[in-house]
Coordinates of C-alpha atoms in Angstrom, one line a residue:
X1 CA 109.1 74.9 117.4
X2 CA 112.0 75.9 115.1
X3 CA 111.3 76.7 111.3
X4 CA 112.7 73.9 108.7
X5 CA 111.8 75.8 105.2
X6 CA 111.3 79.0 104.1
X7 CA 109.7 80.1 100.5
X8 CA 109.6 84.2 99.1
X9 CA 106.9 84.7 96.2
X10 CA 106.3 87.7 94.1
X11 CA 103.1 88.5 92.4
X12 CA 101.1 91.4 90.9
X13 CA 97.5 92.3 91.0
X14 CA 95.6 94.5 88.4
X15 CA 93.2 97.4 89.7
X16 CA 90.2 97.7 87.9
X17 CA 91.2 101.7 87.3
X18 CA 94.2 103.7 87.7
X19 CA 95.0 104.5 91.3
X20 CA 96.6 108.0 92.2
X21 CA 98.6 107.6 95.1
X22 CA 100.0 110.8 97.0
X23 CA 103.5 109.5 95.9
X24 CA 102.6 106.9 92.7
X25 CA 100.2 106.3 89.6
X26 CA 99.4 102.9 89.6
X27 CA 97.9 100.1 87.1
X28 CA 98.7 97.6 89.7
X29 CA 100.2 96.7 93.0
X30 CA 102.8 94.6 93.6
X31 CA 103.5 92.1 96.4
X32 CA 106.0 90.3 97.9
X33 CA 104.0 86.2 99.4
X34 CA 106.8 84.9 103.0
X35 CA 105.9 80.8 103.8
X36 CA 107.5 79.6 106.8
X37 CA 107.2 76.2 107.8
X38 CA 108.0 74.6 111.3
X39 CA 109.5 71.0 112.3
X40 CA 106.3 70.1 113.9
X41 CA 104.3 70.6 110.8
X42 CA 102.7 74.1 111.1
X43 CA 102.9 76.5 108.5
X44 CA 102.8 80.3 108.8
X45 CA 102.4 83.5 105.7
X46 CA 102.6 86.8 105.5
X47 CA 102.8 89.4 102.9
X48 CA 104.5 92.4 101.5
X49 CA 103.0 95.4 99.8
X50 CA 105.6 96.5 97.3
X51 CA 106.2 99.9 96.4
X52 CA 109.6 102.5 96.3
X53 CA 108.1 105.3 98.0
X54 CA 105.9 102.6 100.4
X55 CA 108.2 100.3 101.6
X56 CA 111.3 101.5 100.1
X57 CA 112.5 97.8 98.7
X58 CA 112.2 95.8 95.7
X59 CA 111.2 92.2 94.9
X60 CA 115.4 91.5 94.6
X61 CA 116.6 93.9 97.4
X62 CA 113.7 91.8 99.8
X63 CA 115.2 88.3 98.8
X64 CA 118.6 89.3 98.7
X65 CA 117.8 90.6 102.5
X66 CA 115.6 87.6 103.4
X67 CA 118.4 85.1 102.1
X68 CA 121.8 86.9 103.3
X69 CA 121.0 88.0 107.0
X70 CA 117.1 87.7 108.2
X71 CA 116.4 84.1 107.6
X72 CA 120.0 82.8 108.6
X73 CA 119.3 84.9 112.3
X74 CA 116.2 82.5 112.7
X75 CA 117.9 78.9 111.9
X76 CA 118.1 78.0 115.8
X77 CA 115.5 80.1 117.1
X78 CA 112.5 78.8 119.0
X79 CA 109.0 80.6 117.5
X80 CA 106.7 79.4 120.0
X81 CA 106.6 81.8 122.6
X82 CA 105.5 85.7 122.0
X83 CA 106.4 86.7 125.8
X84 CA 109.9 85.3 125.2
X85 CA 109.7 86.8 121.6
X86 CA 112.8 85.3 120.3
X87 CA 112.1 86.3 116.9
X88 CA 111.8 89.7 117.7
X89 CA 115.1 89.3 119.7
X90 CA 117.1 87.8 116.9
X91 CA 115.7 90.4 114.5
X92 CA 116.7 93.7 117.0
X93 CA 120.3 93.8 115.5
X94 CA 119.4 94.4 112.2
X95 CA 119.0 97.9 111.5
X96 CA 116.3 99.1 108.9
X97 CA 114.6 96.4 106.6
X98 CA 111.1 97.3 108.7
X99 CA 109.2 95.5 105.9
X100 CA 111.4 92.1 105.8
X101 CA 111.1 91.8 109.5
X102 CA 107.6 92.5 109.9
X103 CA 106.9 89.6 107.9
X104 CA 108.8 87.4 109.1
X105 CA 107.3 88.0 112.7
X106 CA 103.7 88.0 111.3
X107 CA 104.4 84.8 109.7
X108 CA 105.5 83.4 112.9
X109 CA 102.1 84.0 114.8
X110 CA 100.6 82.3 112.0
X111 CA 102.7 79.5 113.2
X112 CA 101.8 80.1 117.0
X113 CA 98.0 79.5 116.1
X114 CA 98.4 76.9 113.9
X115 CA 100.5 74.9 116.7
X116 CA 97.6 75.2 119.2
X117 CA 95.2 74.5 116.3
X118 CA 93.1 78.0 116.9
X119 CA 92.6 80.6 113.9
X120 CA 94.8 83.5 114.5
X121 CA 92.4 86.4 114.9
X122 CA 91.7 83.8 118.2
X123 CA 94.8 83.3 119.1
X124 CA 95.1 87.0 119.7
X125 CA 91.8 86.8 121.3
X126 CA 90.0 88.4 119.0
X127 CA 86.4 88.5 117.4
X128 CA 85.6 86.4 113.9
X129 CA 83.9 89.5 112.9
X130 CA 85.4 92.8 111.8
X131 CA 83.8 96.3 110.8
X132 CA 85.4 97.8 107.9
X133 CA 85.8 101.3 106.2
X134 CA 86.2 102.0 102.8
X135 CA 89.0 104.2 101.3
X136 CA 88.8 106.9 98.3
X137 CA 91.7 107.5 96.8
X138 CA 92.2 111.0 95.5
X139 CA 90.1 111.8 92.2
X140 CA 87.7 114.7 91.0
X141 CA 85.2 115.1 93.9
X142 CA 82.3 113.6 91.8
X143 CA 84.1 110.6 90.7
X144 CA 85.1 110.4 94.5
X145 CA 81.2 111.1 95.2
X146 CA 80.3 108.2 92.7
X147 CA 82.7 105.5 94.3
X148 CA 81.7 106.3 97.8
X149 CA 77.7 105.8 96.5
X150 CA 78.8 103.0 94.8
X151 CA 80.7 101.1 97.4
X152 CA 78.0 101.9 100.1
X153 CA 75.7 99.9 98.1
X154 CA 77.2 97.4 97.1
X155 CA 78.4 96.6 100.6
X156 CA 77.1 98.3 102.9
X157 CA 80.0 100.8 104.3
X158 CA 79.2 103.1 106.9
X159 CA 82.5 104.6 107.5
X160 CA 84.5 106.2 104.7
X161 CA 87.9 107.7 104.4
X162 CA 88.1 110.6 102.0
X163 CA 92.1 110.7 101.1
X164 CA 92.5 114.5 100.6
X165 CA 95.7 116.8 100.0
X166 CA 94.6 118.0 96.7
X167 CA 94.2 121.8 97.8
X168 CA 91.5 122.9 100.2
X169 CA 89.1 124.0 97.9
X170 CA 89.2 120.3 96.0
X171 CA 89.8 118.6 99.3
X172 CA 86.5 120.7 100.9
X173 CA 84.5 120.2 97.8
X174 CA 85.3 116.3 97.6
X175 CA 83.6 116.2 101.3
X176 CA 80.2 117.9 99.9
X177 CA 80.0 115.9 97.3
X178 CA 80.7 112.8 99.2
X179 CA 78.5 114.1 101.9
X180 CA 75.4 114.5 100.0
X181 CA 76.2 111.0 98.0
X182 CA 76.1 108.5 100.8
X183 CA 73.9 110.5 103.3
X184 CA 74.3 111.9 106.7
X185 CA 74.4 108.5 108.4
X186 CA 78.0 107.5 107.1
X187 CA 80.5 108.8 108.6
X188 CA 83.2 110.5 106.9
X189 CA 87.0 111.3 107.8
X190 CA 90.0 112.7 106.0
X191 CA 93.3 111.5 105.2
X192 CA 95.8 114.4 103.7
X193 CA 98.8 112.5 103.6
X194 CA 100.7 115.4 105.5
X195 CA 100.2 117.5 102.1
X196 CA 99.5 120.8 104.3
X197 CA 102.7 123.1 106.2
X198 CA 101.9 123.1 109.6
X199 CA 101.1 126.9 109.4
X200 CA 98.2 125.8 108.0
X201 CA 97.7 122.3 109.4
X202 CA 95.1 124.4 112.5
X203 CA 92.9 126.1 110.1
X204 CA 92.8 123.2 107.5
X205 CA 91.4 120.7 110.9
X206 CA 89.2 122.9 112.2
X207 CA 87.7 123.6 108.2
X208 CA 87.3 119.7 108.7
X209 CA 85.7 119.8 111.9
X210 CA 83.2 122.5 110.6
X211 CA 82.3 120.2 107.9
X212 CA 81.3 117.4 110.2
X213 CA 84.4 114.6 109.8
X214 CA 85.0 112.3 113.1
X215 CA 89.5 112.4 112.7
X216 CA 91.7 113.8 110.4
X217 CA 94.7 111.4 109.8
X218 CA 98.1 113.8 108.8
X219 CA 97.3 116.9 107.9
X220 CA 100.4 118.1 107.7
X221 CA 103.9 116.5 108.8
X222 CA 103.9 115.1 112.4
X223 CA 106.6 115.5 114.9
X224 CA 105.9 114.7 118.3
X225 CA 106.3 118.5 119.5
X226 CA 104.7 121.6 120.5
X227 CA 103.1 122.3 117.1
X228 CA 101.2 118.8 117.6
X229 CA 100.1 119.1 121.0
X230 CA 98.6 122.5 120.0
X231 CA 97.1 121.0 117.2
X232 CA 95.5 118.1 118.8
X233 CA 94.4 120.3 121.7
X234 CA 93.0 123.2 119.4
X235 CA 91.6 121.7 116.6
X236 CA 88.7 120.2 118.2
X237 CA 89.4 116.6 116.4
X238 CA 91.5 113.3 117.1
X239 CA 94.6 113.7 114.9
X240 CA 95.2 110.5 113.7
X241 CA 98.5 110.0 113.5
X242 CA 99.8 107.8 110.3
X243 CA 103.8 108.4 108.4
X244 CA 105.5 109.3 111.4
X245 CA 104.5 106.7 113.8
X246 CA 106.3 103.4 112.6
X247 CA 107.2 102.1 115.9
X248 CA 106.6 101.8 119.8
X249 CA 109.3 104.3 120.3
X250 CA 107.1 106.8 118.3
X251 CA 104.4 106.0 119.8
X252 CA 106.0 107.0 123.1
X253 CA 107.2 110.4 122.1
X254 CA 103.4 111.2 120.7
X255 CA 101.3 109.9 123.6
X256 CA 103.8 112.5 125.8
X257 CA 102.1 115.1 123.8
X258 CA 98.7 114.3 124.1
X259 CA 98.2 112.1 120.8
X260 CA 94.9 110.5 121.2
X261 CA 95.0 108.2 117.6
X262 CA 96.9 106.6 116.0
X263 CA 96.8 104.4 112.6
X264 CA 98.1 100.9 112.9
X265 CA 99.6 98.8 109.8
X266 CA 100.7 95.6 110.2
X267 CA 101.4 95.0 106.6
X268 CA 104.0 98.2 106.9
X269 CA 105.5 96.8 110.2
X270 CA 104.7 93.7 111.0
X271 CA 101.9 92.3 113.3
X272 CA 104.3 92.3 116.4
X273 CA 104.7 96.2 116.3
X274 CA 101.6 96.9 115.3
X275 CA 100.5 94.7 118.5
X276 CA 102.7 96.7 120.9
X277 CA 101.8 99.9 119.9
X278 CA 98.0 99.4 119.8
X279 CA 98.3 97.8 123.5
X280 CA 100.6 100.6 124.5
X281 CA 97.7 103.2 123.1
X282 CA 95.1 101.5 125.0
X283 CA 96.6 101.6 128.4
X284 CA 97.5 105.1 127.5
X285 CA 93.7 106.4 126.9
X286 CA 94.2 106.9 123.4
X287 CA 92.6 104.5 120.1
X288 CA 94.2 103.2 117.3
X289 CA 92.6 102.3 113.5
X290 CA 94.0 99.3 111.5
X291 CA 95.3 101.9 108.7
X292 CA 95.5 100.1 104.9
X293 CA 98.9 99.8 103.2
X294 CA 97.8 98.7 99.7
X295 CA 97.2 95.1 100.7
X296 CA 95.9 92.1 98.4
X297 CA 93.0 90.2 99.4
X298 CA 95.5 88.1 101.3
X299 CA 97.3 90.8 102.8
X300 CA 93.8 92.1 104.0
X301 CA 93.1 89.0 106.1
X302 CA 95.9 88.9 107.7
X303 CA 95.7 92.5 108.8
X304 CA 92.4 91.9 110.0
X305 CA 93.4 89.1 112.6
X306 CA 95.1 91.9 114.3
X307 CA 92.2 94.2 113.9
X308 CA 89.9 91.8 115.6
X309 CA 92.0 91.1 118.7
X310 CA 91.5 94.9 119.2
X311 CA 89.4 95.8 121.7
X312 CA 86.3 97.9 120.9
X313 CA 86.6 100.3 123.5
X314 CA 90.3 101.5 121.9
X315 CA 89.1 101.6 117.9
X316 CA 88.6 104.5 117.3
X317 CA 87.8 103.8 113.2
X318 CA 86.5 100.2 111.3
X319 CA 89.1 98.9 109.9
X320 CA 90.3 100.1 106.6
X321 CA 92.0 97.3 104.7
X322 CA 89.3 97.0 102.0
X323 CA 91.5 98.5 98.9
X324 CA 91.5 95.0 97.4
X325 CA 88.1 95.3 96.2
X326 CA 89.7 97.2 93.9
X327 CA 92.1 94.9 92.7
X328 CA 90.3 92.1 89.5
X329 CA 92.5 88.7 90.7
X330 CA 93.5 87.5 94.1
X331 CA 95.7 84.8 95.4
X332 CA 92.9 83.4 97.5
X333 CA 90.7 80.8 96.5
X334 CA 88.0 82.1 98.4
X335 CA 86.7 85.7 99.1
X336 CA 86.3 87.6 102.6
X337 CA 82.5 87.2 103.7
X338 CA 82.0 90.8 103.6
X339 CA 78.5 92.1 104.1
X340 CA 76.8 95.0 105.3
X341 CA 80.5 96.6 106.0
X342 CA 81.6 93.6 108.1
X343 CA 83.6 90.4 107.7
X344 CA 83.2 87.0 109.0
X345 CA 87.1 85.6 108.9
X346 CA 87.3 82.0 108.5
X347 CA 88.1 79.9 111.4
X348 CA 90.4 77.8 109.9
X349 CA 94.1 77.7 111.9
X350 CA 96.2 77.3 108.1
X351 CA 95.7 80.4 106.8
X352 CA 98.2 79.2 103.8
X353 CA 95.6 76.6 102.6
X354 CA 93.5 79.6 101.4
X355 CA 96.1 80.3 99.0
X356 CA 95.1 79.5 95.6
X357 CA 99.3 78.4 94.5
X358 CA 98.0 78.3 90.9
X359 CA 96.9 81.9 91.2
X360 CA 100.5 83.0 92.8
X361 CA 102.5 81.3 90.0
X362 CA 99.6 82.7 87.1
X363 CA 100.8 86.3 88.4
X364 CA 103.9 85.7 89.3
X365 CA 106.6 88.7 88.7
X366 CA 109.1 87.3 85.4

C-alpha cells in the first residue's frame, strides 16, 4: 500500500473565552488538517495543533517541510506494516520537525485500519469507549471553581485537572475552591507546567498531597536525575511526567529513575511515539495518561483511538483531550457521544468522512 496523494489544510477555531496558556493568551487555536491517500483506495488524517511556543512551527514553515523533504521520503514506501514500520524508518533521518512527522505516521495508521476495514481505536485493539477528564486552564480560583461545577454537570466529569503555576497560595486556594465546587467524589490533580525551581518542587508535591490530589504532572523542570528520583520517592505522589518526555529515549532515562507516570500526546508526537512509549511504560510497571495538546474536536478523536487501545491496568488518569468543548465551531460534522465523562467513538474505518470539508474551507487560514 503506497500513498498516491497528499493534501495540508489550515484552519482556526474560536474559544468561547480567552484562554491563558502558561506560555500564550489565546482567542483561538490554530491547526494544521494532513490527508493521505493510498493506491488501494484508503484514506488516512491527522492533525496539527499550531502554536510557537507548542509546536514551534507555523502553517508555512509545516508545508514548506511537508513538501520539500517529509513527503518526497514517503513516495516508494510501503505503509502497511507497523512491525516493519517503514514510515518510521524513512522519517529517522530527518532531524527535528517532531510535529510534521508525527502526523504523517498517525495518518498512516488511519490508512492501516481503513485497509482491513476496522475503526482504528480496533485496530490498535482498543475499547469504543473512553473515560475522559476535564482540564482548567489557569484563572481566578472561583472562576476555575465555576468551570469545574459547570463542566461536571453538564457532562458528567469525574476527574479534573487543575493547571496551576500561578503561585502557591493561588495554586492551593484554586484546589479549595474547586474542591468544595464539585464534591469530594471527583478527583482532582495538578498540572504546574514546571512553574516551580526544584528547590521547592518537594514541599510544593507534598502541599499537594496534603490537599488530597491523586498526581502532580511537572511541578517543576524534569530531568531524569537524582533530584527526580528523590522527588518521586519522597513526595508521596506519582509525578507525572509531561515537557521533558517527548520520546522513547526519554522515557528510558526516566523509568531508570523510578518515574512511575508519564503523560502521553499523540497530537505533539505522533501516534507511533506515543504507542512506543506507553507500551514501554507498561512493561516497565509504570502508567501513562493521554495528556491534551490543545486539540480540535478532530484532533481529539484521533487522540482517543490511541487512548482506547491503552490498557486499563497502565492508565493511570481518563483521558484529557476534552479542551474542544471549549472551542464554538469544529470541523466534524458530527460531535463525540460524550456522556456521563465517557465517549462512545464511532466505529466507522474512514475517519476523514467525519470531516465536514465545508467547515475546513469556512475557517480556513487566508
Amino acid at each position: 500500500m503506497k500513498i498516491i496523494r497528499w493534501s495540508l489544510h489550515f484552519y482556526s477555531l474560536p474559544y468561547s473565552r480567552e484562554i491563558v496558556w502558561v506560555n500564550a493568551v489565546e482567542r483561538a487555536g490554530t491547526f494544521a488538517l494532513l490527508l493521505l491517500e493510498a493506491d488501494n483506495g484508503a484514506r488516512g488524517v491527522a492533525t496539527g495543533t499550531l502554536k510557537a511556543t507548542w509546536s514551534g512551527v507555523s502553517p508555512r514553515s509545516l508545508k514548506a517541510a511537508m513538501e520539500d523533504f517529509i513527503m518526497p521520503r514517503l513516495n516508494d514506501v510501503d505503509v502497511v506494516d507497523p512491525d516493519i514500520d517503514m514510515v518510521r524508518l524513512a522519517l529517522a533521518g530527518i532531524p527535528e520537525n517532531r510535529l510534521a512527522k508525527g502526523m504523517v505516521e498517525t495518518a498512516c495508521w488511519g490508512l492501516r485500519a481503513m485497509a482491513q476495514d476496522q475503526p482504528l481505536w480496533r485496530h490498535l485493539g482498543g475499547d469504543a469507549q473512553v473515560d475522559l477528564a476535564w482540564a482548567l486552564t489557569p484563572q481566578a480560583p472561583l472562576a476555575m471553581a465555576q468551570e469545574a461545577a459547570e463542566m461536571r454537570a453538564a457532562h458528567g466529569f469525574t476527574t479534573m485537572k487543575v493547571r496551576a503555576g500561578q503561585g502557591t497560595e493561588v495554586d492551593m486556594a484554586a484546589l479549595r475552591e474547586v474542591r468544595a465546587a464539585v464534591g469530594p467524589e471527583v478527583a482532582l490533580y495538578v498540572d504546574a507546567n514546571s512553574a516551580y525551581p526544584s528547590t521547592e518542587a518537594l514541599s510544593y508535591v507534598r502541599a499537594l498531597n496534603r490537599a488530597g490530589v491523586v498526581a502532580a504532572e511537572d511541578p517543576c523542570p524534569l530531568l531524569p536525575d537524582q533530584g527526580f528520583e528523590s522527588l518521586q520517592l519522597e513526595g508521596g505522589l506519582p509525578i507525572l511526567i509531561d515537557r521533558n518526555c517527548t520520546s522513547v529515549e526519554d522515557a528510558k532515562r526516566f523509568l531508570e529513575r523510578g518515574a512511575t507516570a508519564f503523560s502521553v500526546k499523540s497530537g505533539r508526537i505522533g501516534l507511533t511515539e506515543a504507542r512506543l512509549i506507553a507500551q514501554l511504560a507498561g512493561r516497565r510497571g509504570a502508567k501513562v495518561a493521554m495528556g491534551l495538546y490543545g486539540e480540535c474536536e478532530l484532533g481529539a478523536l484521533l487522540a482517543l483511538q490511541l487512548a482506547a487501545a491503552i490498557p486499563p491496568a497502565h492508565r493511570l488518569l481518563p483521558a484529557e483531550v476534552s479542551f474542544y468543548l471549549l472551542m464554538t465551531e469544529q470541523v466534524i460534522g458530527k460531535p463525540l457521544q460524550l456522556q456521563a465523562g465517557r465517549v462512545t467513538l464511532p466505529e466507522t474505518a474512514d475517519l476523514a468522512a467525519l470531516i465536514d470539508w465545508e467547515s475546513v474551507k469556512r475557517h480556513a487560514l487566508p
